[in-house]
Coordinates of C-alpha atoms in Angstrom, one line a residue:
M11 CA -18.9 22.5 -32.4
K12 CA -15.5 22.4 -34.1
K13 CA -14.0 24.5 -31.3
L14 CA -15.6 22.2 -28.7
A15 CA -14.0 19.2 -30.4
A16 CA -10.6 20.9 -30.5
A17 CA -10.9 21.8 -26.9
V18 CA -11.9 18.3 -25.8
L19 CA -9.1 16.8 -27.8
A20 CA -6.5 19.2 -26.3
V21 CA -7.6 18.4 -22.8
L22 CA -7.6 14.7 -23.5
L23 CA -4.1 14.7 -24.9
A24 CA -2.7 16.7 -22.0
V25 CA -4.3 14.4 -19.4
M26 CA -3.3 11.2 -21.2
S27 CA 0.3 12.5 -21.5
V28 CA 0.6 13.2 -17.8
N29 CA -1.1 9.9 -16.9
A30 CA 1.2 7.9 -19.1
L31 CA 4.3 9.5 -17.5
C32 CA 3.0 8.9 -14.0
G33 CA 1.9 5.4 -14.9
E34 CA 5.3 4.3 -16.2
A35 CA 7.2 5.9 -13.3
E36 CA 5.0 5.0 -10.4
S37 CA 2.3 2.5 -11.1
G38 CA 4.5 -0.1 -9.4
I39 CA 4.5 -3.9 -9.2
F40 CA 1.3 -4.1 -7.1
E41 CA -1.2 -2.7 -9.6
G42 CA -3.3 -5.2 -11.4
R43 CA -5.4 -8.3 -10.7
W44 CA -4.2 -11.2 -8.5
Q45 CA -5.6 -14.6 -7.6
D46 CA -4.7 -17.5 -5.4
P47 CA -4.7 -20.7 -7.5
A48 CA -6.0 -22.6 -4.5
W49 CA -8.9 -20.2 -4.0
G50 CA -10.2 -19.5 -7.4
R51 CA -13.3 -17.7 -6.1
A52 CA -11.1 -14.9 -4.6
M53 CA -10.0 -12.0 -6.8
L54 CA -7.7 -9.3 -5.5
K55 CA -7.6 -6.0 -7.4
I56 CA -5.2 -3.2 -6.8
M57 CA -5.5 0.1 -8.6
R58 CA -3.5 3.3 -8.2
C59 CA -5.6 6.2 -6.9
D60 CA -5.3 9.9 -6.3
V61 CA -5.8 11.1 -2.8
M62 CA -6.3 14.8 -2.0
D63 CA -4.3 16.7 0.6
V64 CA -1.4 14.3 0.9
P65 CA 2.3 14.8 0.2
E66 CA 3.3 14.3 -3.5
E67 CA 5.7 11.5 -2.6
E68 CA 2.9 9.4 -1.1
I69 CA 1.6 6.6 -3.4
W70 CA -1.8 5.3 -2.6
Y71 CA -3.8 2.3 -4.0
D72 CA -7.4 1.1 -3.8
V73 CA -7.3 -2.5 -2.8
E74 CA -10.4 -4.7 -3.1
L75 CA -10.7 -8.5 -2.5
K76 CA -13.9 -10.2 -3.5
W77 CA -14.6 -13.8 -2.5
A78 CA -17.8 -15.2 -4.1
D79 CA -20.1 -17.1 -1.7
S80 CA -22.8 -17.8 -4.3
A81 CA -24.1 -16.5 -7.6
S82 CA -25.8 -13.6 -5.8
A83 CA -23.5 -12.9 -2.7
E84 CA -19.9 -12.4 -1.9
M85 CA -17.6 -11.2 0.9
V86 CA -15.8 -8.0 0.0
W87 CA -12.7 -6.5 1.7
Y88 CA -11.7 -2.9 0.9
M89 CA -8.5 -1.1 1.9
S90 CA -7.0 2.2 1.0
A91 CA -3.3 1.4 1.2
M92 CA -0.1 3.5 1.0
L93 CA 3.2 2.3 -0.3
D94 CA 5.7 2.2 2.5
P95 CA 9.0 3.3 0.9
E96 CA 11.1 1.7 3.7
T97 CA 9.6 -1.8 3.6
G98 CA 8.3 -1.8 0.0
A99 CA 4.9 -3.1 1.2
L100 CA 1.4 -1.6 1.1
T101 CA 0.1 -0.7 4.5
Y102 CA -3.4 0.2 5.5
T103 CA -5.7 1.0 8.4
D104 CA -9.5 1.2 8.6
G105 CA -9.8 -1.9 6.4
V106 CA -13.5 -2.8 5.7
K107 CA -15.1 -6.2 5.4
T108 CA -18.7 -6.4 4.1
Y109 CA -21.0 -9.2 3.1
V110 CA -22.8 -8.1 -0.1
T111 CA -26.0 -9.6 -1.6
Y112 CA -27.1 -8.7 -5.1
G113 CA -30.5 -8.4 -6.7
A114 CA -31.6 -10.0 -9.9
G115 CA -30.3 -7.1 -12.0
G116 CA -26.9 -7.2 -10.4
E117 CA -27.6 -4.2 -8.1
I118 CA -26.6 -4.3 -4.5
A119 CA -29.6 -5.5 -2.5
E120 CA -28.0 -5.6 1.0
E121 CA -24.7 -4.8 2.6
E122 CA -23.8 -6.3 6.0
N123 CA -20.8 -4.6 7.5
Q124 CA -18.5 -6.9 9.4
W125 CA -15.9 -4.3 10.5
D126 CA -14.1 -1.2 9.3
D127 CA -11.0 -1.0 11.6
A128 CA -8.7 -3.7 10.2
E129 CA -5.0 -3.0 9.8
G130 CA -2.5 -4.8 7.7
T131 CA 0.1 -5.1 5.0
I132 CA 0.3 -6.5 1.5
S133 CA 3.9 -7.5 0.4
L134 CA 5.6 -9.1 -2.5
S135 CA 7.7 -12.3 -2.1
E136 CA 9.0 -14.4 -5.0
G137 CA 6.4 -13.0 -7.4
R138 CA 3.5 -13.6 -5.0
L139 CA 1.5 -11.2 -2.9
L140 CA 1.3 -12.0 0.8
W141 CA -1.5 -10.6 2.9
N142 CA -1.4 -9.9 6.7
D143 CA -4.6 -8.6 8.2
S144 CA -5.2 -7.8 11.9
R145 CA -8.8 -9.0 11.8
D146 CA -8.6 -11.9 9.4
G147 CA -5.2 -13.1 10.5
E148 CA -5.5 -16.8 9.9
L149 CA -7.4 -16.4 6.7
S150 CA -5.2 -13.7 5.2
A151 CA -2.0 -15.7 6.0
G152 CA -3.2 -18.6 3.9
F153 CA -3.3 -16.6 0.6
R154 CA -0.5 -16.6 -2.0
F155 CA -1.8 -14.3 -4.7
E156 CA -0.4 -14.7 -8.2
R157 CA -0.7 -12.1 -11.0
V158 CA -3.5 -12.8 -13.4
P159 CA -2.1 -12.8 -16.9
Q160 CA -2.9 -9.6 -18.8
S161 CA -4.7 -9.7 -22.1
A162 CA -6.2 -7.4 -24.7
P163 CA -9.1 -7.5 -27.1
E164 CA -8.2 -8.7 -30.6
T165 CA -8.1 -6.5 -33.6
E166 CA -11.5 -7.5 -34.9
E167 CA -13.1 -7.0 -31.5
I168 CA -11.7 -3.4 -31.3
L169 CA -12.9 -2.8 -34.8
E170 CA -16.4 -4.2 -34.3
N171 CA -17.0 -2.9 -30.8
Y172 CA -15.3 0.5 -30.9
L173 CA -14.0 2.0 -34.1
L174 CA -16.7 1.1 -36.6
P175 CA -19.7 1.8 -34.2
A176 CA -18.2 5.3 -33.4
A177 CA -17.4 6.0 -37.1
N178 CA -21.0 5.0 -38.1
A179 CA -22.8 6.8 -35.3
E180 CA -26.0 8.3 -36.4
T181 CA -26.2 12.2 -36.2
G182 CA -28.7 14.8 -37.1
S183 CA -31.8 12.7 -37.1
A184 CA -34.8 12.2 -34.8
G185 CA -33.6 9.9 -32.0
A186 CA -29.9 10.3 -32.8
S187 CA -29.2 11.5 -29.2
L188 CA -30.7 8.3 -27.8
K189 CA -28.7 6.1 -30.1
Q190 CA -25.5 8.1 -29.2
A191 CA -26.3 7.5 -25.5
I192 CA -26.6 3.7 -26.1
L193 CA -23.4 3.8 -28.2
A194 CA -21.5 5.6 -25.4
R195 CA -22.7 3.0 -22.9
D196 CA -21.8 0.1 -25.3
I197 CA -18.2 1.4 -25.8
L198 CA -17.8 2.0 -22.0
R199 CA -19.1 -1.5 -21.3
F200 CA -16.7 -2.9 -23.9
A201 CA -13.7 -1.3 -22.2
C202 CA -15.0 -2.4 -18.7
D203 CA -15.7 -6.0 -19.7
Y204 CA -12.2 -6.3 -21.1
T205 CA -10.7 -4.8 -17.9
L206 CA -8.6 -2.5 -20.1
W207 CA -7.3 -0.7 -17.0
D208 CA -5.2 -3.9 -16.6
A209 CA -4.6 -4.7 -20.2
D210 CA -1.4 -5.9 -21.9
E211 CA -0.2 -2.5 -23.1
E212 CA 1.8 -3.7 -26.0
A213 CA -0.9 -6.0 -27.3
L214 CA -3.6 -3.3 -26.9
R215 CA -1.4 -0.8 -28.8
R216 CA -0.6 -3.3 -31.5
N217 CA -4.2 -4.5 -32.0
M218 CA -5.6 -1.0 -31.9
Q219 CA -3.2 0.2 -34.6
A220 CA -4.0 -2.8 -36.8
A221 CA -7.8 -2.1 -36.4
W222 CA -7.2 1.6 -37.1
E223 CA -5.4 0.8 -40.4
Q224 CA -8.5 -1.1 -41.6
L225 CA -10.6 2.1 -41.6
S226 CA -10.9 4.3 -44.6
E227 CA -10.0 7.9 -44.4
E228 CA -13.7 8.8 -44.4
E229 CA -14.3 6.5 -41.6
R230 CA -11.4 7.9 -39.6
S231 CA -12.7 11.4 -40.1
R232 CA -16.2 10.5 -38.9
F233 CA -14.7 8.5 -36.0
R234 CA -12.7 11.6 -34.8
E235 CA -15.7 13.9 -35.1
N236 CA -18.2 11.6 -33.4
L237 CA -15.8 10.6 -30.6
T238 CA -14.8 14.2 -29.7
E239 CA -18.2 15.9 -30.3
S240 CA -20.6 13.4 -28.8
I241 CA -19.1 10.2 -27.1
V242 CA -16.4 11.8 -25.0
P243 CA -18.4 14.8 -23.8
L244 CA -21.3 12.6 -22.9
L245 CA -19.2 10.2 -20.8
E246 CA -17.4 13.1 -19.2
D247 CA -20.8 14.5 -18.1
A248 CA -21.8 11.0 -16.9
Y249 CA -18.8 10.7 -14.6
G250 CA -18.7 14.4 -13.6
D251 CA -22.4 14.6 -12.5
Y252 CA -24.6 11.7 -13.7
S253 CA -27.7 13.6 -12.7
T254 CA -27.2 16.0 -15.6
V255 CA -27.5 13.2 -18.2
E256 CA -29.5 10.6 -16.3
D257 CA -32.8 11.5 -18.2
L258 CA -31.1 10.9 -21.5
F259 CA -30.0 7.4 -20.5
E260 CA -33.4 6.8 -18.9
D261 CA -35.1 7.6 -22.2
A262 CA -32.6 5.3 -24.0
G263 CA -33.7 2.5 -21.6
I264 CA -30.2 1.9 -20.1
A265 CA -30.2 4.1 -17.0
Q266 CA -29.6 1.2 -14.6
D267 CA -26.5 -0.1 -16.4
M268 CA -25.1 3.3 -17.2
G269 CA -25.7 4.5 -13.6
F270 CA -23.6 1.5 -12.4
L271 CA -20.8 2.2 -14.8
A272 CA -20.7 5.9 -14.0
Q273 CA -19.8 5.0 -10.4
D274 CA -17.3 2.3 -11.2
D275 CA -13.7 3.2 -11.0
E276 CA -12.7 0.2 -13.1
A277 CA -15.0 1.3 -15.9
W278 CA -13.6 4.8 -15.9
E279 CA -9.9 3.7 -15.8
S280 CA -10.6 1.2 -18.6
W281 CA -12.3 3.9 -20.7
Q282 CA -9.2 6.2 -20.1
R283 CA -6.9 3.4 -21.2
L284 CA -9.0 2.9 -24.4
L285 CA -8.8 6.6 -25.2
G286 CA -5.0 6.6 -24.4
H287 CA -4.4 4.0 -27.1
T288 CA -6.7 5.5 -29.8
P289 CA -4.7 6.7 -32.8
A290 CA -7.2 9.5 -33.5
L291 CA -6.2 11.0 -30.1
G292 CA -2.5 10.6 -30.5
G293 CA -2.3 6.9 -29.2
G294 CA -0.5 4.4 -31.3
E295 CA 1.2 5.5 -34.6
G296 CA -1.8 6.8 -36.6

């Protein structure tokens, strides 16, 4: 198990190092959450994404706009957009618009496709994003998206929802694997609920370090061991092939929520951001 932990740690450090360099150099001014003050129900999210079989110089983003219609339904636009180096704008084709209805548990109950052939651009002007869509021309022209202020969980929240639960994870007892599954889900949910993929980097780093310094050496040691030997491998399996661990989460009574998180890019990127700022894995100063 020690060799497994060392291997997992080495891979994590390598991946996070590469991601940090790429993020600083190329994440760009578009990435993050945006909202038009006049249309509070509409949230625009832009995330950098990896696209296979394209030239290295091409920079692509997943763009998603959600506009709530009620507590259980919303209109969703999705675009895969490329940064145009000449104009500095994001451009897309095959833009999708869908009306989505949700069930009582938050699951998608119905999707009514409106179209999947829209073309358009997203550009930055005086700190605001302007949207021009071939299908929703009049609607898109009315938006003036402003950056949603970034935030980060406070020191005590990091301590209580991440560091201490992982340090005190139960091992070696009957039912320990089920408790670890619930813990892995809880930590992932914590990262997702705080949208850590779009967190204030400096605040997250500072608060994480402050929380880490409140742990004893024994707690730090247990945290490292539990994180690398159980939590990280379990979440890696969940994202790699959820079917391989679905029964475990089913037995733990959290299959529905974990199944949703395992398919959510925001949750995954938020989890990666949390790992990237964890002192036990080389993040921060500890």
